[in-house]
CSV table of C-alpha atoms in Angstrom, one decimal:
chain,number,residue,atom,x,y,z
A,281,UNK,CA,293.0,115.4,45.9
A,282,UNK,CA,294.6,117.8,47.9
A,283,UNK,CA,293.2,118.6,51.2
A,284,UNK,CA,291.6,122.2,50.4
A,285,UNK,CA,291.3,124.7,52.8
A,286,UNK,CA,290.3,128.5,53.2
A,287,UNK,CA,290.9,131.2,56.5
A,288,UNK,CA,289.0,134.4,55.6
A,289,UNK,CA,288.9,137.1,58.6
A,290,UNK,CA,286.8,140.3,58.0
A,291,UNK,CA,286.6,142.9,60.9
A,292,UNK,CA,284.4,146.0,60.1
A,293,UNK,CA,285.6,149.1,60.9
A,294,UNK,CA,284.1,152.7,60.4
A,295,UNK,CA,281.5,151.3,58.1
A,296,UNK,CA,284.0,149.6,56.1
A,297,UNK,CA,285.4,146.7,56.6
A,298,UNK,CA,289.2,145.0,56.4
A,299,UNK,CA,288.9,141.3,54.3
A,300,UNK,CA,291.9,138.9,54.8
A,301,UNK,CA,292.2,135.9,53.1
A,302,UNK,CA,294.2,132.7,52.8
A,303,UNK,CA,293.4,129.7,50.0
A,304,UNK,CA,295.6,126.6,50.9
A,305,UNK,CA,297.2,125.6,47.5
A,306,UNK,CA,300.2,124.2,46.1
A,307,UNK,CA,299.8,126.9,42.9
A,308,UNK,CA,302.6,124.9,41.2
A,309,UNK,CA,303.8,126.9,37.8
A,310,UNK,CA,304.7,123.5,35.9
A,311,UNK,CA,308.3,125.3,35.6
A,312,UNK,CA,309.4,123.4,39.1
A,313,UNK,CA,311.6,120.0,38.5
A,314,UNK,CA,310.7,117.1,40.9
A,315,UNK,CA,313.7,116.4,42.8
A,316,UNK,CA,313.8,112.4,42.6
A,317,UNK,CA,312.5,111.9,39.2
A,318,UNK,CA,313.9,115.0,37.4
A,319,UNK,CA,310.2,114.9,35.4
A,320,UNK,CA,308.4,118.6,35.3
A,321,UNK,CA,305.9,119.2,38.1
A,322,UNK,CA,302.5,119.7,36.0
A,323,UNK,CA,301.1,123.2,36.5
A,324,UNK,CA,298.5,123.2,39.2
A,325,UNK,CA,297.1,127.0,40.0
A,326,UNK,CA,293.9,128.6,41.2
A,327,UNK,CA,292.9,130.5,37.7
A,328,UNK,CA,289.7,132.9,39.2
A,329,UNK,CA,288.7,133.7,43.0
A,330,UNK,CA,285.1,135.3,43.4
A,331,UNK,CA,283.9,137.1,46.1
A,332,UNK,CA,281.0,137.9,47.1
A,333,UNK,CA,279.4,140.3,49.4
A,334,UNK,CA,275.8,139.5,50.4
A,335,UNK,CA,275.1,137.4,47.1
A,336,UNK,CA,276.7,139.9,45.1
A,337,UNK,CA,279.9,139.8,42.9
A,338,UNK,CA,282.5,142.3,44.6
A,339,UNK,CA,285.8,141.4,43.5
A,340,UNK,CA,287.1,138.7,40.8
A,341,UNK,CA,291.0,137.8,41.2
A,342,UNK,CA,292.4,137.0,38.1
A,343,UNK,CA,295.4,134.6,39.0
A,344,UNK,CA,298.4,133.1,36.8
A,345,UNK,CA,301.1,130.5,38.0
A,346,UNK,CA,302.9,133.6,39.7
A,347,UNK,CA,301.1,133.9,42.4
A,348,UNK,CA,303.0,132.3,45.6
A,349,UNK,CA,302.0,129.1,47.4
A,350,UNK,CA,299.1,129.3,49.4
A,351,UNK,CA,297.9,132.3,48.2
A,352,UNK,CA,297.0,135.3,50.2
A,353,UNK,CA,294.3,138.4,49.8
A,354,UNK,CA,293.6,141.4,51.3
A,355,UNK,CA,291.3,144.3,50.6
A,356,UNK,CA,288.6,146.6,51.8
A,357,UNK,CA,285.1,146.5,52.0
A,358,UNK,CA,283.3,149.2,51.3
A,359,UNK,CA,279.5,149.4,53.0
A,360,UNK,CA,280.1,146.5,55.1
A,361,UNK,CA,279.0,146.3,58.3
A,362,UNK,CA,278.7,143.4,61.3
A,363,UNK,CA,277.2,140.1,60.3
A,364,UNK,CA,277.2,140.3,56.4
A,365,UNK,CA,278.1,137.6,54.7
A,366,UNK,CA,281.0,136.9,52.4
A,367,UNK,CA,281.5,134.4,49.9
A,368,UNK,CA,284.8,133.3,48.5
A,369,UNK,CA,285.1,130.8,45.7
A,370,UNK,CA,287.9,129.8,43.3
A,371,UNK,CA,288.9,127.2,40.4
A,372,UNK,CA,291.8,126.0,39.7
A,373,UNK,CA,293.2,124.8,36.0
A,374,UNK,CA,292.3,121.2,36.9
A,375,UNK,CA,288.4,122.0,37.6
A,376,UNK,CA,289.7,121.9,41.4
A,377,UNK,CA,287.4,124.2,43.3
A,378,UNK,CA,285.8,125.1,47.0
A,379,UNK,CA,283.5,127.7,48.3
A,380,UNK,CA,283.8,129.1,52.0
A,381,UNK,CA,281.8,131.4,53.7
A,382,UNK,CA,282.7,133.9,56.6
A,383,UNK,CA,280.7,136.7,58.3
A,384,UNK,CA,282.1,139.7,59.3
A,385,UNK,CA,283.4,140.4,62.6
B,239,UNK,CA,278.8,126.2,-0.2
B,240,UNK,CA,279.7,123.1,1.5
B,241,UNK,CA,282.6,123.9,2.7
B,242,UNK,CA,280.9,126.9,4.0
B,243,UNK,CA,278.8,124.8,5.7
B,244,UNK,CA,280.9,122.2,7.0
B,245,UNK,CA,283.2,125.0,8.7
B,246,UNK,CA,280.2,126.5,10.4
B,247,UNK,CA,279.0,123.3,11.6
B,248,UNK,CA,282.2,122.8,13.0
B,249,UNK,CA,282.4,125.9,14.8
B,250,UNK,CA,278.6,125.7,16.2
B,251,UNK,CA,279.5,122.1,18.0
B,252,UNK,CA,282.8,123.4,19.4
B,253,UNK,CA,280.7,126.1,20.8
B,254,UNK,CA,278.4,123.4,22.1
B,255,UNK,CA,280.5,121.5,23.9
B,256,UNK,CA,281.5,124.9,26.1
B,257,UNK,CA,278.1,125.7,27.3
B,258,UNK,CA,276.7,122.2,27.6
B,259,UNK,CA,280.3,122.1,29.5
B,260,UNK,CA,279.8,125.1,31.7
B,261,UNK,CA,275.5,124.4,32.5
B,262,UNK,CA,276.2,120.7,33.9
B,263,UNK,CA,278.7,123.0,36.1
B,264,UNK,CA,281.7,121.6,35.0
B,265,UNK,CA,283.7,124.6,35.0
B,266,UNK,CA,282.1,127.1,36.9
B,267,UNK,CA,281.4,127.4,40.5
B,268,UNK,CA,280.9,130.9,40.0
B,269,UNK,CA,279.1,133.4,37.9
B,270,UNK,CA,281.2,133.2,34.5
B,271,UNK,CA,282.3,136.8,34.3
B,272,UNK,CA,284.7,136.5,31.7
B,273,UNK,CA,287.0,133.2,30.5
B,274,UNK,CA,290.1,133.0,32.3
B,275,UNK,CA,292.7,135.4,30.0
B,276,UNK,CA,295.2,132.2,29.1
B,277,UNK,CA,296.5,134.7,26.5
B,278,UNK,CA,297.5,137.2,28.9
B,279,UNK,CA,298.8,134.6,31.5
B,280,UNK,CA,301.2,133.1,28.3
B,281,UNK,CA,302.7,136.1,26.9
B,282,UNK,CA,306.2,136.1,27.2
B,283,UNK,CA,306.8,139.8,27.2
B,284,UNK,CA,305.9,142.9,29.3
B,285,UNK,CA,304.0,144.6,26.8
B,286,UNK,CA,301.9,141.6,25.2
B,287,UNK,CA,300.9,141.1,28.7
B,288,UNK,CA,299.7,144.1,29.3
B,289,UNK,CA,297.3,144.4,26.2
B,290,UNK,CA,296.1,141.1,26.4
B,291,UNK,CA,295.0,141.8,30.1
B,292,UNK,CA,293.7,145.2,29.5
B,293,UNK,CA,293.3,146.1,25.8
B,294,UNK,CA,295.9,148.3,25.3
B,295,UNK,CA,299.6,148.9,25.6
B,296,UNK,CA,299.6,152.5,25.9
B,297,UNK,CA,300.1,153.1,30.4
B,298,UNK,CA,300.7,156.3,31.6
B,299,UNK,CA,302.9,156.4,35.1
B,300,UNK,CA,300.6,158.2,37.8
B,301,UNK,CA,301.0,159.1,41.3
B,302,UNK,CA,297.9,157.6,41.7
B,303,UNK,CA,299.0,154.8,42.3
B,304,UNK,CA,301.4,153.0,44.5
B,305,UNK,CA,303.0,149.5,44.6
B,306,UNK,CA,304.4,148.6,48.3
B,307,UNK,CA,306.8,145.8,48.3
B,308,UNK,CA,310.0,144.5,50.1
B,309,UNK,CA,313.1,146.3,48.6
B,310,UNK,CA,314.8,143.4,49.5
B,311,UNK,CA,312.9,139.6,49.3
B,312,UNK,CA,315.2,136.9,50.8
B,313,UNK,CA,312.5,134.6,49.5
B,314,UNK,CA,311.1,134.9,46.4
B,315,UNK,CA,308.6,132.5,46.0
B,316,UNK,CA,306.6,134.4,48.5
B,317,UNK,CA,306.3,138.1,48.0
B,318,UNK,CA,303.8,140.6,49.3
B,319,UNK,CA,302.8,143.2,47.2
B,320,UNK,CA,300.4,145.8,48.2
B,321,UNK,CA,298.8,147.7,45.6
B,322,UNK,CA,296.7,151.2,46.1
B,323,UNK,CA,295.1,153.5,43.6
B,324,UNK,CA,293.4,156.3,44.7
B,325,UNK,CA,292.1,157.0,40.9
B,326,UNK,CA,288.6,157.2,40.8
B,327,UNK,CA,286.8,154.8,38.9
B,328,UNK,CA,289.1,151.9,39.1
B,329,UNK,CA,288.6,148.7,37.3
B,330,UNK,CA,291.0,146.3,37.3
B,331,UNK,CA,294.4,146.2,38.8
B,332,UNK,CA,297.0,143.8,37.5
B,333,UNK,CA,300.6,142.7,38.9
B,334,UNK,CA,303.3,141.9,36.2
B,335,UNK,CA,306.9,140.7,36.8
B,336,UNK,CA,308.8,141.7,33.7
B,337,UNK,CA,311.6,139.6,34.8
B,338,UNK,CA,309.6,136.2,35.0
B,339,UNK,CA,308.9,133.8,32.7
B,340,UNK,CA,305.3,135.1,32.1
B,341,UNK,CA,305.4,138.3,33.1
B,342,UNK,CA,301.2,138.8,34.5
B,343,UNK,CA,301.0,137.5,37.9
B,344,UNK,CA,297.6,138.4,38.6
B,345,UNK,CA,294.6,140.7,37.9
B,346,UNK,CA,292.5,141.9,40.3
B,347,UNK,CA,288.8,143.1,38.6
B,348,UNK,CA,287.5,145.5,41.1
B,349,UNK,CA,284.3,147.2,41.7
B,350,UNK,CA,282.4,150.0,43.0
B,351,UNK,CA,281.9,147.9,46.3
B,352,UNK,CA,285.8,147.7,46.8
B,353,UNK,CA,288.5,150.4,47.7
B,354,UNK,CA,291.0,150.4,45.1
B,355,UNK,CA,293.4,148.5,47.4
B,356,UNK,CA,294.9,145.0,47.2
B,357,UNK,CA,297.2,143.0,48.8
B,358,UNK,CA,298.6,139.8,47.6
B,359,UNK,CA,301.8,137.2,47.3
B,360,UNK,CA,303.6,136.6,44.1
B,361,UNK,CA,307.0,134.8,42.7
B,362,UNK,CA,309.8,136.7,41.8
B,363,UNK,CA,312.4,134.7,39.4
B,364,UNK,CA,314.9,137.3,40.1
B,365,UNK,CA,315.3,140.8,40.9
B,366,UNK,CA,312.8,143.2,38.7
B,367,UNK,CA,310.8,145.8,38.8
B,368,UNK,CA,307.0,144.7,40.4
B,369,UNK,CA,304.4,146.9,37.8
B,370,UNK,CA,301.0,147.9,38.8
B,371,UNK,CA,298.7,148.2,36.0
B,372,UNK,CA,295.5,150.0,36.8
B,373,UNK,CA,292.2,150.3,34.9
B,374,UNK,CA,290.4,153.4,35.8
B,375,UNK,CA,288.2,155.8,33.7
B,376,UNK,CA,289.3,154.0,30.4
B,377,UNK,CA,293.1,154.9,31.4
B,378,UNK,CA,295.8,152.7,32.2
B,379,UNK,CA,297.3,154.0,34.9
B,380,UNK,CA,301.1,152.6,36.1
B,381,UNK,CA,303.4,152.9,38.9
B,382,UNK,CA,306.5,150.0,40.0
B,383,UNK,CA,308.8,149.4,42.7
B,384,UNK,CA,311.8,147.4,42.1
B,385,UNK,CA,312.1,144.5,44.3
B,386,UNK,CA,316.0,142.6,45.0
B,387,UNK,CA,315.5,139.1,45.0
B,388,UNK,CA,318.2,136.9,46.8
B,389,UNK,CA,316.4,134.0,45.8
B,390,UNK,CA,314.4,132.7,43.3
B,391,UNK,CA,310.9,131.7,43.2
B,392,UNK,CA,310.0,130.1,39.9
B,393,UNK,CA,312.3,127.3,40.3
B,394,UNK,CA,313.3,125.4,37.2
């Protein structure tokens, strides 16, 4: 298995707050041609990414084989302040999946 | 009668194997909002895409919204797209590619707790158009930005 990783930053600001967000994965489309053997890559690609604000469900990202390589998030928070808690899971289409956890800054 | 019945025993243990699937946690970290949309991620064209991700084919371009890309990616396997909708209500906003293979790239399902604002990296085959779809108030709401690709992202 892959070594799986998350970064999430969250600074609030204003009484929002600014959520950045990077999943380490190959996200491989099963299109890709493996150089030395010529065979197809299988597709490998984080299908859903939850998060969740203090428990509950804030945003669900909905993602297909065209999302780039260690895929990247950002959005804002609305209602957030210092010290909440934020949840990010995802699954990928092998059952691959990790949880992280960040507070905001 | 039978048949009838063999059909609907068929169906009933398919439907088994899901949940007893998704209670021992096998495919679900998370709170199972609603199955990943393979349909929507196959299609093949622009417009199946669309209404398999969000029920209907009928988009109306708004100022609302606005797609922020690169008007020129050297690379693209990696590029950032930056959608805003300043529509009220918004629902769901979805990337699409017409130009790649399968055009959805991602859907984001928003709610009250988020700004309608995302950012995000997609692949770009080839040089296309990068559409926002976005979900608000039962509309479909669209704006794109054409993006020149110098080099492709999907491989193959």
């Amino acid at each position: 298995m892959a070594k799986k990783k998350m970064k999430i930053r969250a600074w609030a600001d204003k009484g929002s707050a600014t959520v950045k967000a990077i999943v380490f994965h190959p996200m491989e489309t099963g299109l890709r041609k493996d150089k030395a053997t010529g065979k197809k890559i299988p597709p490998h690609f984080i299908e859903e990414l939850a998060v969740k604000h203090n428990g509950k469900q804030v945003l669900t990202c909905l993602w297909g084989p065209g999302v780039s390589k260690n895929p990247f998030l950002s959005f804002r928070l609305k209602s957030a302040k210092k010290g909440d808690t934020l949840q990010l899971s995802w699954i990928d289409n092998k059952g691959g999946k990790d949880v992280a956890e960040a507070k905001v800054k | 009668m039978n048949q009838t019945r063999r059909t609907f025993l068929q169906a009933s243990m398919a439907a088994g194997t899901v949940a007893i699937a998704t209670s021992a946690g096998l495919l679900s970290p998370r709170t199972v909002l609603a199955a990943w949309p393979k349909k929507a991620f196959d299609a093949s064209s622009l417009a199946d895409a669309v209404k398999a991700i969000a029920g209907s084919d009928k988009t109306v371009n708004s100022k609302e919204i606005s797609v922020e890309a690169p008007d020129i990616a050297e690379n693209g396997a990696v590029v950032s797209v930056t959608v805003k909708s300043k529509a009220a209500n918004t629902e769901q906003i979805s990337v699409l590619v017409p130009e790649n293979a399968n055009p959805l790239c991602a859907s984001y399902v928003t709610t009250d707790a988020v700004d309608g604002f995302v950012t995000g990296r997609i692949k770009m085959r080839k040089t296309s158009d990068v559409i926002a779809v976005v979900k608000a108030n039962g509309k479909l709401l669209t704006a794109k930005k054409p993006v020149k690709v110098t080099l492709g992202g999907c491989g193959g």
